[in-house]
Short mmCIF file of C-alpha atoms in Angstrom, two decimals:
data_model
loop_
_atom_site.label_atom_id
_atom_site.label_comp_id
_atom_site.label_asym_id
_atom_site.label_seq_id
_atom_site.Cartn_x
_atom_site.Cartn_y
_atom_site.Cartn_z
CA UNK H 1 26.13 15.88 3.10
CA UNK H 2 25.40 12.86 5.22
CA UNK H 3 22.20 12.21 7.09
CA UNK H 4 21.30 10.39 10.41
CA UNK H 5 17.96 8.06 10.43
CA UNK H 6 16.05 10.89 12.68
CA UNK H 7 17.35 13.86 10.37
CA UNK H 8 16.07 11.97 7.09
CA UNK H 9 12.68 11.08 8.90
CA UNK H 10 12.46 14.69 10.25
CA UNK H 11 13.13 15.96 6.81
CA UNK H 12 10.75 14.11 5.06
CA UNK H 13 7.69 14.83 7.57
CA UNK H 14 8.41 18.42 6.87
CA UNK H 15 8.53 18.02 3.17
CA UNK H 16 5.23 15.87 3.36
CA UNK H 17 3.62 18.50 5.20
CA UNK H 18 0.49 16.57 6.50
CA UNK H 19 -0.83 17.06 9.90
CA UNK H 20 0.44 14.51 12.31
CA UNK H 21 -2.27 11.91 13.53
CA UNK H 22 -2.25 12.11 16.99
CA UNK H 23 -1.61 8.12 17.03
CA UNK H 24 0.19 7.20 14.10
CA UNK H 25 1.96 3.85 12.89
CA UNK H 26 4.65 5.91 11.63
CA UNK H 27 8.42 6.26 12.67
CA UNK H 28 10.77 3.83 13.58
CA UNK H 29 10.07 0.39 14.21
CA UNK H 30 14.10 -1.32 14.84
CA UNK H 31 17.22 0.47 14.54
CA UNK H 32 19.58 3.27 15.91
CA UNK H 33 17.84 6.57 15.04
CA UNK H 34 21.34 7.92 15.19
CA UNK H 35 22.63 6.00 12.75
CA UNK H 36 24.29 7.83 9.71
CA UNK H 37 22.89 6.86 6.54
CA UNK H 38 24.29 5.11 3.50
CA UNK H 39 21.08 3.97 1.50
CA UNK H 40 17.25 3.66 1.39
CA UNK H 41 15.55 0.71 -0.12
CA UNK H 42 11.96 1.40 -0.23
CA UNK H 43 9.37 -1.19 -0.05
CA UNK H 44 5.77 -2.40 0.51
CA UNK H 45 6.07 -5.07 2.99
CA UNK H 46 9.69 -5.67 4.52
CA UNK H 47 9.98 -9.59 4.52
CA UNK H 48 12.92 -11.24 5.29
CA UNK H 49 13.02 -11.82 1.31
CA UNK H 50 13.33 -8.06 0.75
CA UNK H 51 15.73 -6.91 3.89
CA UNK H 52 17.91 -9.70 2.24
CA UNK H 53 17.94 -7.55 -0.71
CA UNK H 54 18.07 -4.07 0.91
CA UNK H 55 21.39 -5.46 2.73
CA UNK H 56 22.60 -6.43 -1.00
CA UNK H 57 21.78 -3.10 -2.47
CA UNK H 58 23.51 -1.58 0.24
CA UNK H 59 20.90 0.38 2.03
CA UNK H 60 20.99 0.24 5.92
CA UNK H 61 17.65 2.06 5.64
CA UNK H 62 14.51 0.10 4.64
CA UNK H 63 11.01 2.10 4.60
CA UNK H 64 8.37 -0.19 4.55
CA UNK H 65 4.63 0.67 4.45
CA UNK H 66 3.19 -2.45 5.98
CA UNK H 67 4.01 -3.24 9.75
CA UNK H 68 7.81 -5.38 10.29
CA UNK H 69 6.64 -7.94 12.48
CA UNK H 70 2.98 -8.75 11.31
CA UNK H 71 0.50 -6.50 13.31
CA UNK H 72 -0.68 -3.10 11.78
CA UNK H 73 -0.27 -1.33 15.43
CA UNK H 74 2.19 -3.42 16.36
CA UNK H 75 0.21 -5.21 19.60
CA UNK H 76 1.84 -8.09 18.76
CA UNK H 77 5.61 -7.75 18.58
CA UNK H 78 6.01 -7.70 22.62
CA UNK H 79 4.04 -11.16 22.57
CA UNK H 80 5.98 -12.44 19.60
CA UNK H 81 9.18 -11.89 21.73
CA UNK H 82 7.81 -13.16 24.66
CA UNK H 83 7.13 -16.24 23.12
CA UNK H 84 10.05 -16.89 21.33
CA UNK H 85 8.38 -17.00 18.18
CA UNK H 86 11.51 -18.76 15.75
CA UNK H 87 10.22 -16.43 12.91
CA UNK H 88 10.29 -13.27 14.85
CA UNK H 89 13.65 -14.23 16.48
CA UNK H 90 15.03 -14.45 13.34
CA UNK H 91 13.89 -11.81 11.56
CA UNK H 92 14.79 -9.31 14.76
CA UNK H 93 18.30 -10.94 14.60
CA UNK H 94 18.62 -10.34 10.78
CA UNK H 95 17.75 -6.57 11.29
CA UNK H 96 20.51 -6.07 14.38
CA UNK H 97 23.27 -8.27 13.11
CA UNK H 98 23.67 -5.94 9.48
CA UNK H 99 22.46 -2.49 11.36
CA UNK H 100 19.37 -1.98 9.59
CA UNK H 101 17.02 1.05 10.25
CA UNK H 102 12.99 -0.11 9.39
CA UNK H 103 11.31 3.07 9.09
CA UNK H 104 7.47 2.98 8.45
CA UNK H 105 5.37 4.91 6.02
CA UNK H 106 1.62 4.48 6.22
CA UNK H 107 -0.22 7.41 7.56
CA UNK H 108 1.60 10.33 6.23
CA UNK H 109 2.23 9.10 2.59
CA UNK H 110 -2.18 8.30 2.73
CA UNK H 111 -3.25 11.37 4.56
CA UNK H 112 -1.44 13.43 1.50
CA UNK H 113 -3.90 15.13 -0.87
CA UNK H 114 -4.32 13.58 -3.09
CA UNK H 115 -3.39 10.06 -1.54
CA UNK H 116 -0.02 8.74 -2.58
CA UNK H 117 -0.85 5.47 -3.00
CA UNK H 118 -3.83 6.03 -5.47
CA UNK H 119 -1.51 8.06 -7.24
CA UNK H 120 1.14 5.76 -7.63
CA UNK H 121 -1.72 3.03 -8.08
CA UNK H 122 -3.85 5.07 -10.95
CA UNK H 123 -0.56 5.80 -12.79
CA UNK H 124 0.54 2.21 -13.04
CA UNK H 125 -2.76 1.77 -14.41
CA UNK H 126 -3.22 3.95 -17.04
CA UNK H 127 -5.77 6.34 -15.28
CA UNK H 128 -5.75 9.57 -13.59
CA UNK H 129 -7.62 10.43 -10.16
CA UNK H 130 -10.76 12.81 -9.86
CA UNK H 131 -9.08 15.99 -8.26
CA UNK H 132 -12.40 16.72 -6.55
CA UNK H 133 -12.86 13.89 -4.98
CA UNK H 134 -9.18 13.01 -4.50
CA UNK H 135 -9.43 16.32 -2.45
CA UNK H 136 -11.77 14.80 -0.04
CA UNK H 137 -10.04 11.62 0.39
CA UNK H 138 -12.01 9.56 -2.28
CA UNK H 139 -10.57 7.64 -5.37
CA UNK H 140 -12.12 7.29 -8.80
CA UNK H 141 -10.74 7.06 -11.99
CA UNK H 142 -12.69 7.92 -15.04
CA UNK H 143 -11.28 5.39 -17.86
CA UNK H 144 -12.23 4.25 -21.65
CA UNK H 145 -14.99 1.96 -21.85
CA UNK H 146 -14.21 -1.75 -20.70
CA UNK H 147 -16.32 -4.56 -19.09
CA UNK H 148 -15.78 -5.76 -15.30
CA UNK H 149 -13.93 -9.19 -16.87
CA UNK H 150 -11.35 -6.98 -18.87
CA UNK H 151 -10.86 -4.46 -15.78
CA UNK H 152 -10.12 -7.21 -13.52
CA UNK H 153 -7.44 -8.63 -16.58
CA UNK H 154 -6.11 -5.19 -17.10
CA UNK H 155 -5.79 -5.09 -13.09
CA UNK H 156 -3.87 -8.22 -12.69
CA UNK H 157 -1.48 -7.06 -15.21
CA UNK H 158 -0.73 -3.66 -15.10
CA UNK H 159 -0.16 -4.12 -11.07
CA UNK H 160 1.38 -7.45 -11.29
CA UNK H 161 -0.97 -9.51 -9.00
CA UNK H 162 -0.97 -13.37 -9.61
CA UNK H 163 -4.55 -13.45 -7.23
CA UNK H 164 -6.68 -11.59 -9.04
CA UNK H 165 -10.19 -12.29 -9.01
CA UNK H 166 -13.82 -10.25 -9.59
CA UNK H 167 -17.83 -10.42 -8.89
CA UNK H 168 -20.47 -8.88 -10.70
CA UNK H 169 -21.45 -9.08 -14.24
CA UNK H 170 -18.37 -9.89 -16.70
CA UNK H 171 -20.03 -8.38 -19.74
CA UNK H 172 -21.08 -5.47 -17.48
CA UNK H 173 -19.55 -1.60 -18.93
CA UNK H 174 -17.45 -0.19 -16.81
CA UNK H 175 -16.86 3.72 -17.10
CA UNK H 176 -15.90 4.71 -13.52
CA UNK H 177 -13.68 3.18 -11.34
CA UNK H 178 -13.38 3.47 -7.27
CA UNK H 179 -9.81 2.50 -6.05
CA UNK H 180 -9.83 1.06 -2.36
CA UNK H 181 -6.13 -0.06 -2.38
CA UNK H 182 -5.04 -2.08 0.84
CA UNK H 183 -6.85 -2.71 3.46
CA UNK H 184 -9.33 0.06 4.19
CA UNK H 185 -12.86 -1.91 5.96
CA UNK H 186 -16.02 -2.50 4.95
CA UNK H 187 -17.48 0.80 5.74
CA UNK H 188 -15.53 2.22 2.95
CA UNK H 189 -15.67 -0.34 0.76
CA UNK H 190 -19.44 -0.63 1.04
CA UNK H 191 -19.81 3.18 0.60
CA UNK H 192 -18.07 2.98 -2.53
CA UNK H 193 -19.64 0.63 -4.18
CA UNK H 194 -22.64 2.32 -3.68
CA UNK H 195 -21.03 5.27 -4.75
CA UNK H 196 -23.34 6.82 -7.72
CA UNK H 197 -22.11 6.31 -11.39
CA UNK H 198 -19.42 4.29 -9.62
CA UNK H 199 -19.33 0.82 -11.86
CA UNK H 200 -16.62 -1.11 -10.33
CA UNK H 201 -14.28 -0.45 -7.19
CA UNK H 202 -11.24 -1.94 -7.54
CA UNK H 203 -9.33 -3.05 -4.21
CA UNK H 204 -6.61 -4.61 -2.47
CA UNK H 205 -8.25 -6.98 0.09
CA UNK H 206 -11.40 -7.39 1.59
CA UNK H 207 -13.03 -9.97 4.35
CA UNK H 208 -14.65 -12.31 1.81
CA UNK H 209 -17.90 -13.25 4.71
CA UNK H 210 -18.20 -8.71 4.74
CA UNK H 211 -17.35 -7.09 1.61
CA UNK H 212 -17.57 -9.91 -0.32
CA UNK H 213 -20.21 -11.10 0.17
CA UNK H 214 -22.09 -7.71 0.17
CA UNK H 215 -20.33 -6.67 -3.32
CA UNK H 216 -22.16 -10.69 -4.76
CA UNK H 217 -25.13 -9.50 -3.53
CA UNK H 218 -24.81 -5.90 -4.90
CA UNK H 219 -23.65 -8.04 -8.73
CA UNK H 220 -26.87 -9.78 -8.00
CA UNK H 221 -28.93 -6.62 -8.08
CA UNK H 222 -27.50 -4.29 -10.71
CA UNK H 223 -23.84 -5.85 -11.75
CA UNK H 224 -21.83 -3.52 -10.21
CA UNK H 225 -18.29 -5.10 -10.35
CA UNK H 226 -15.62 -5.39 -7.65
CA UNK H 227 -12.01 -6.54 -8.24
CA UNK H 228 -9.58 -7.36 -5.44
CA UNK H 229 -5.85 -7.33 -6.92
CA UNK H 230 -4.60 -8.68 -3.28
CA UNK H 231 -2.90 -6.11 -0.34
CA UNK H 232 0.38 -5.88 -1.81
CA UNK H 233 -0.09 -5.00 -5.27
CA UNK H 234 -3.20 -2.75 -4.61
CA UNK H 235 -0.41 -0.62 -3.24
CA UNK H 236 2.85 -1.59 -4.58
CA UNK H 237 3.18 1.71 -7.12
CA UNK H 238 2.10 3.90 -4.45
CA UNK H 239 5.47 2.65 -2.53
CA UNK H 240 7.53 3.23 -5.68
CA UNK H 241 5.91 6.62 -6.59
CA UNK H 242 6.88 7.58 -2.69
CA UNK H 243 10.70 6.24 -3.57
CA UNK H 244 10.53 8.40 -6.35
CA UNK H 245 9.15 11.48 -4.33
CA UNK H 246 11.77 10.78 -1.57
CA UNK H 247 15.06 10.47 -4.03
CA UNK H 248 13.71 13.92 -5.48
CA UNK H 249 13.42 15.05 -1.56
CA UNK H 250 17.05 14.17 -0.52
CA UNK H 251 18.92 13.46 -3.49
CA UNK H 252 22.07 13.24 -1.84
CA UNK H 253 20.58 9.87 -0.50
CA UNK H 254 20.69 6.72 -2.62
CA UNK H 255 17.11 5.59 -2.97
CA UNK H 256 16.08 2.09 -4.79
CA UNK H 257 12.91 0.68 -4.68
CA UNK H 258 12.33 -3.34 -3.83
CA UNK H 259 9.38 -4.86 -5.15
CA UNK H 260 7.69 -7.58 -2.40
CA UNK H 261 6.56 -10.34 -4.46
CA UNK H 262 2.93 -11.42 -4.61
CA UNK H 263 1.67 -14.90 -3.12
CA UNK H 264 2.51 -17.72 -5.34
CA UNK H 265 -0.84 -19.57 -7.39
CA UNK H 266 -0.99 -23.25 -7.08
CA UNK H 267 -0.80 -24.80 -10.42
#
């Protein structure tokens, strides 16, 4: 059976089965929707690094969870263009010169119950969600007894970030996590670290002068811990759970899942 783009995106929104948003970042954002399809290569964030590889894996179809050209909503692709920006020009030009399709998955695979990315992101670390509150949208982990400094190293490990870093007390006990992978505000992050019998909150990236700064202050008090892995990995085994979920979906349909490398660390 072969598939075009829009059948495989229309087949998957069914099998997701979450309400639409009424404005959503998800769908298309290059390529003919027409197009029949000879591979996916799921990702986190499509740089020009990982189409490179999605064209050597043989996948004309690249789902990406963060935006293609740089801007969540995608306000800023029309100005990029206008400009000429040389990195937008060449990225576009990569994408129509081999065909590619760059489908994006935010909204649907988070609005699932229980999220898909704190799914993917407990399992790679060892835990397993609250159902209750995973029900309502929330993310906490109950996990064996640790301290903020050896959350934060199991953290950087288990999810592969090289930018790891913490507040709050390092000797402190941690026995209930909150997960806040990406980028969610500070709204939520400040709710959850204020979240009772909560002990750390473990995130993907935060404005240092809001969240930060409010989670040192928070340390300072009663040594409640926060850890922010960086964007990327915070949700990195969310994206390879959902290339697992969509392979089981449509196996007729080569999946592979590229990893998007974290920042480099000065040495």
């Amino acid at each position: 059976m072969t598939w075009t783009v829009a059948e495989l995106v229309a087949r998957t929104a069914t099998a997701l089965d979450v309400p639409a948003r009424p404005t959503t970042v998800d769908g298309l954002d290059a390529g003919d929707p027409e197009a029949v399809v000879r591979g996916v290569a799921v990702t986190t964030l499509a740089t020009l690094g990982v189409l490179e590889r999605a064209v050597a894996v043989g996948a004309n179809v690249v789902v990406t969870h963060e935006p293609l050209f740089y801007d969540h909503l995608g306000a800023a692709t029309a100005q990029l263009a206008h400009e000429g920006d040389p990195v937008h020009a060449a990225k576009a030009a990569f994408v129509r010169e081999h065909g590619l399709a760059v489908w994006r998955m935010h909204d649907a695979w988070h609005d699932r119950r229980p999220d898909g990315i704190d799914v993917g992101t407990a399992r790679a670390l060892g835990w397993t969600l609250d159902p209750e509150a995973a029900a309502r949208g929330v993310a906490w982990c109950d996990v064996r007894p640790t301290t903020v400094r050896e959350l934060a190293r199991h953290v950087a490990a288990a999810l592969g970030s090289t930018q790891t870093r913490f507040a709050g007390d390092p000797h402190r006990t941690v026995r209930r996590v909150g997960l806040d992978l990406g980028f969610r505000g500070f709204a939520r992050h400040r709710s959850l670290l204020r979240t009772a019998g909560v002990d750390a909150v473990v995130m993907g990236e935060a404005h240092e002068w809001e969240t930060a700064s409010y989670a040192a202050d928070l340390a300072h008090l009663d040594g409640t811990g926060l850890v922010v892995a960086g964007h990327v990995p915070s949700e990195q085994a969310g994206m390879s759970l959902f290339a697992d979920w969509l392979h089981a979906t449509v196996p007729e349909v080569p999946v592979t899942f590229l990893s998007t490398p974290d920042l480099l660390v000065a040495a």
